Structures are given as structure tokens and as C-alpha cells.
Amino acid sequence: MSSVLVGSSKMSQLEDNLKAADLALSTDEIARLEELTRPVPLYPNWFTTMMLDTQMAEALK
């Protein structure tokens, strides 16, 4: 779920904020934003991933 809180102290700020609702991002722009804002895994998840035996994982497929 996501939401946007629009706050402004001037009419021009409100108008600019409302215009942003019509913004459309390309697929590449969305992918780049997803890449830049991906959460960092917390311990022990990052450790488990780092220690994953890739040969074993492939053999179990």
C-alpha cells in the first residue's frame, strides 16, 4: 500500500504537487528506482545468501 501526503503553504506549491499526480514513468525509470531503493537484507538473511552453496542449489533443482 502506498499513499501520498500533499502539503503546501502556497497555492503554487499545491498546483505543482497536484501536477505530479499526472507523472508517468517509463519501465526503465521504474526499474532504476526499484534498484536504488531495494531494502538491504538484514542479518542473518544476508549471511545465508552469502554462504549459499550454488552448486548444491543447482543440483537440487
PDB file of C-alpha atoms in Angstrom:
ATOM      1  CA  MET A   1       0.000   0.000   0.000  1.00  0.00           C
ATOM      2  CA  SER A   2       1.281   3.449  -0.767  1.00  0.00           C
ATOM      3  CA  SER A   3      -0.083   6.908  -0.290  1.00  0.00           C
ATOM      4  CA  VAL A   4       0.942  10.487  -0.809  1.00  0.00           C
ATOM      5  CA  LEU A   5       0.518  13.321   1.642  1.00  0.00           C
ATOM      6  CA  VAL A   6       0.356  16.629  -0.153  1.00  0.00           C
ATOM      7  CA  GLY A   7       1.339  19.641   1.893  1.00  0.00           C
ATOM      8  CA  SER A   8       1.878  23.199   0.790  1.00  0.00           C
ATOM      9  CA  SER A   9       1.920  26.690   2.163  1.00  0.00           C
ATOM     10  CA  LYS A  10       1.427  28.488  -1.164  1.00  0.00           C
ATOM     11  CA  MET A  11      -1.053  27.981  -3.970  1.00  0.00           C
ATOM     12  CA  SER A  12       1.794  27.493  -6.472  1.00  0.00           C
ATOM     13  CA  GLN A  13       3.171  24.620  -4.358  1.00  0.00           C
ATOM     14  CA  LEU A  14      -0.235  22.957  -4.270  1.00  0.00           C
ATOM     15  CA  GLU A  15      -0.594  23.302  -8.042  1.00  0.00           C
ATOM     16  CA  ASP A  16       2.878  21.783  -8.592  1.00  0.00           C
ATOM     17  CA  ASN A  17       2.095  18.905  -6.218  1.00  0.00           C
ATOM     18  CA  LEU A  18      -1.183  18.160  -7.981  1.00  0.00           C
ATOM     19  CA  LYS A  19       0.542  18.179 -11.401  1.00  0.00           C
ATOM     20  CA  ALA A  20       2.880  15.458 -10.116  1.00  0.00           C
ATOM     21  CA  ALA A  21      -0.117  13.091  -9.961  1.00  0.00           C
ATOM     22  CA  ASP A  22      -0.073  13.039 -13.778  1.00  0.00           C
ATOM     23  CA  LEU A  23       3.578  11.977 -13.941  1.00  0.00           C
ATOM     24  CA  ALA A  24       4.136   8.740 -15.872  1.00  0.00           C
ATOM     25  CA  LEU A  25       7.448   6.901 -15.549  1.00  0.00           C
ATOM     26  CA  SER A  26       8.876   4.601 -18.186  1.00  0.00           C
ATOM     27  CA  THR A  27       9.563   0.950 -17.445  1.00  0.00           C
ATOM     28  CA  ASP A  28      13.298   1.690 -17.342  1.00  0.00           C
ATOM     29  CA  GLU A  29      12.811   4.548 -14.880  1.00  0.00           C
ATOM     30  CA  ILE A  30      10.698   2.372 -12.610  1.00  0.00           C
ATOM     31  CA  ALA A  31      13.274  -0.437 -12.754  1.00  0.00           C
ATOM     32  CA  ARG A  32      16.051   2.001 -11.866  1.00  0.00           C
ATOM     33  CA  LEU A  33      14.086   3.372  -8.907  1.00  0.00           C
ATOM     34  CA  GLU A  34      13.359  -0.183  -7.717  1.00  0.00           C
ATOM     35  CA  GLU A  35      17.070  -0.994  -7.941  1.00  0.00           C
ATOM     36  CA  LEU A  36      18.094   2.111  -5.997  1.00  0.00           C
ATOM     37  CA  THR A  37      15.514   1.683  -3.241  1.00  0.00           C
ATOM     38  CA  ARG A  38      15.725  -2.101  -2.714  1.00  0.00           C
ATOM     39  CA  PRO A  39      15.950  -2.746   1.048  1.00  0.00           C
ATOM     40  CA  VAL A  40      19.228  -4.091   2.359  1.00  0.00           C
ATOM     41  CA  PRO A  41      18.799  -7.641   3.705  1.00  0.00           C
ATOM     42  CA  LEU A  42      19.167  -7.916   7.481  1.00  0.00           C
ATOM     43  CA  TYR A  43      21.278 -10.479   9.282  1.00  0.00           C
ATOM     44  CA  PRO A  44      21.026 -13.487   9.087  1.00  0.00           C
ATOM     45  CA  ASN A  45      19.481 -13.264   5.604  1.00  0.00           C
ATOM     46  CA  TRP A  46      22.499 -11.573   4.010  1.00  0.00           C
ATOM     47  CA  PHE A  47      24.793 -14.120   5.655  1.00  0.00           C
ATOM     48  CA  THR A  48      22.704 -17.074   4.488  1.00  0.00           C
ATOM     49  CA  THR A  49      22.679 -15.761   0.922  1.00  0.00           C
ATOM     50  CA  MET A  50      26.421 -15.123   1.008  1.00  0.00           C
ATOM     51  CA  MET A  51      27.109 -18.650   2.246  1.00  0.00           C
ATOM     52  CA  LEU A  52      24.739 -20.355  -0.211  1.00  0.00           C
ATOM     53  CA  ASP A  53      26.349 -23.289  -1.967  1.00  0.00           C
ATOM     54  CA  THR A  54      25.381 -22.553  -5.584  1.00  0.00           C
ATOM     55  CA  GLN A  55      26.450 -25.991  -6.807  1.00  0.00           C
ATOM     56  CA  MET A  56      24.199 -27.638  -4.227  1.00  0.00           C
ATOM     57  CA  ALA A  57      21.304 -25.345  -5.103  1.00  0.00           C
ATOM     58  CA  GLU A  58      21.656 -26.189  -8.814  1.00  0.00           C
ATOM     59  CA  ALA A  59      21.817 -29.918  -8.049  1.00  0.00           C
ATOM     60  CA  LEU A  60      18.577 -29.715  -6.039  1.00  0.00           C
ATOM     61  CA  LYS A  61      16.593 -28.089  -8.862  1.00  0.00           C
TER      62      LYS A  61
END
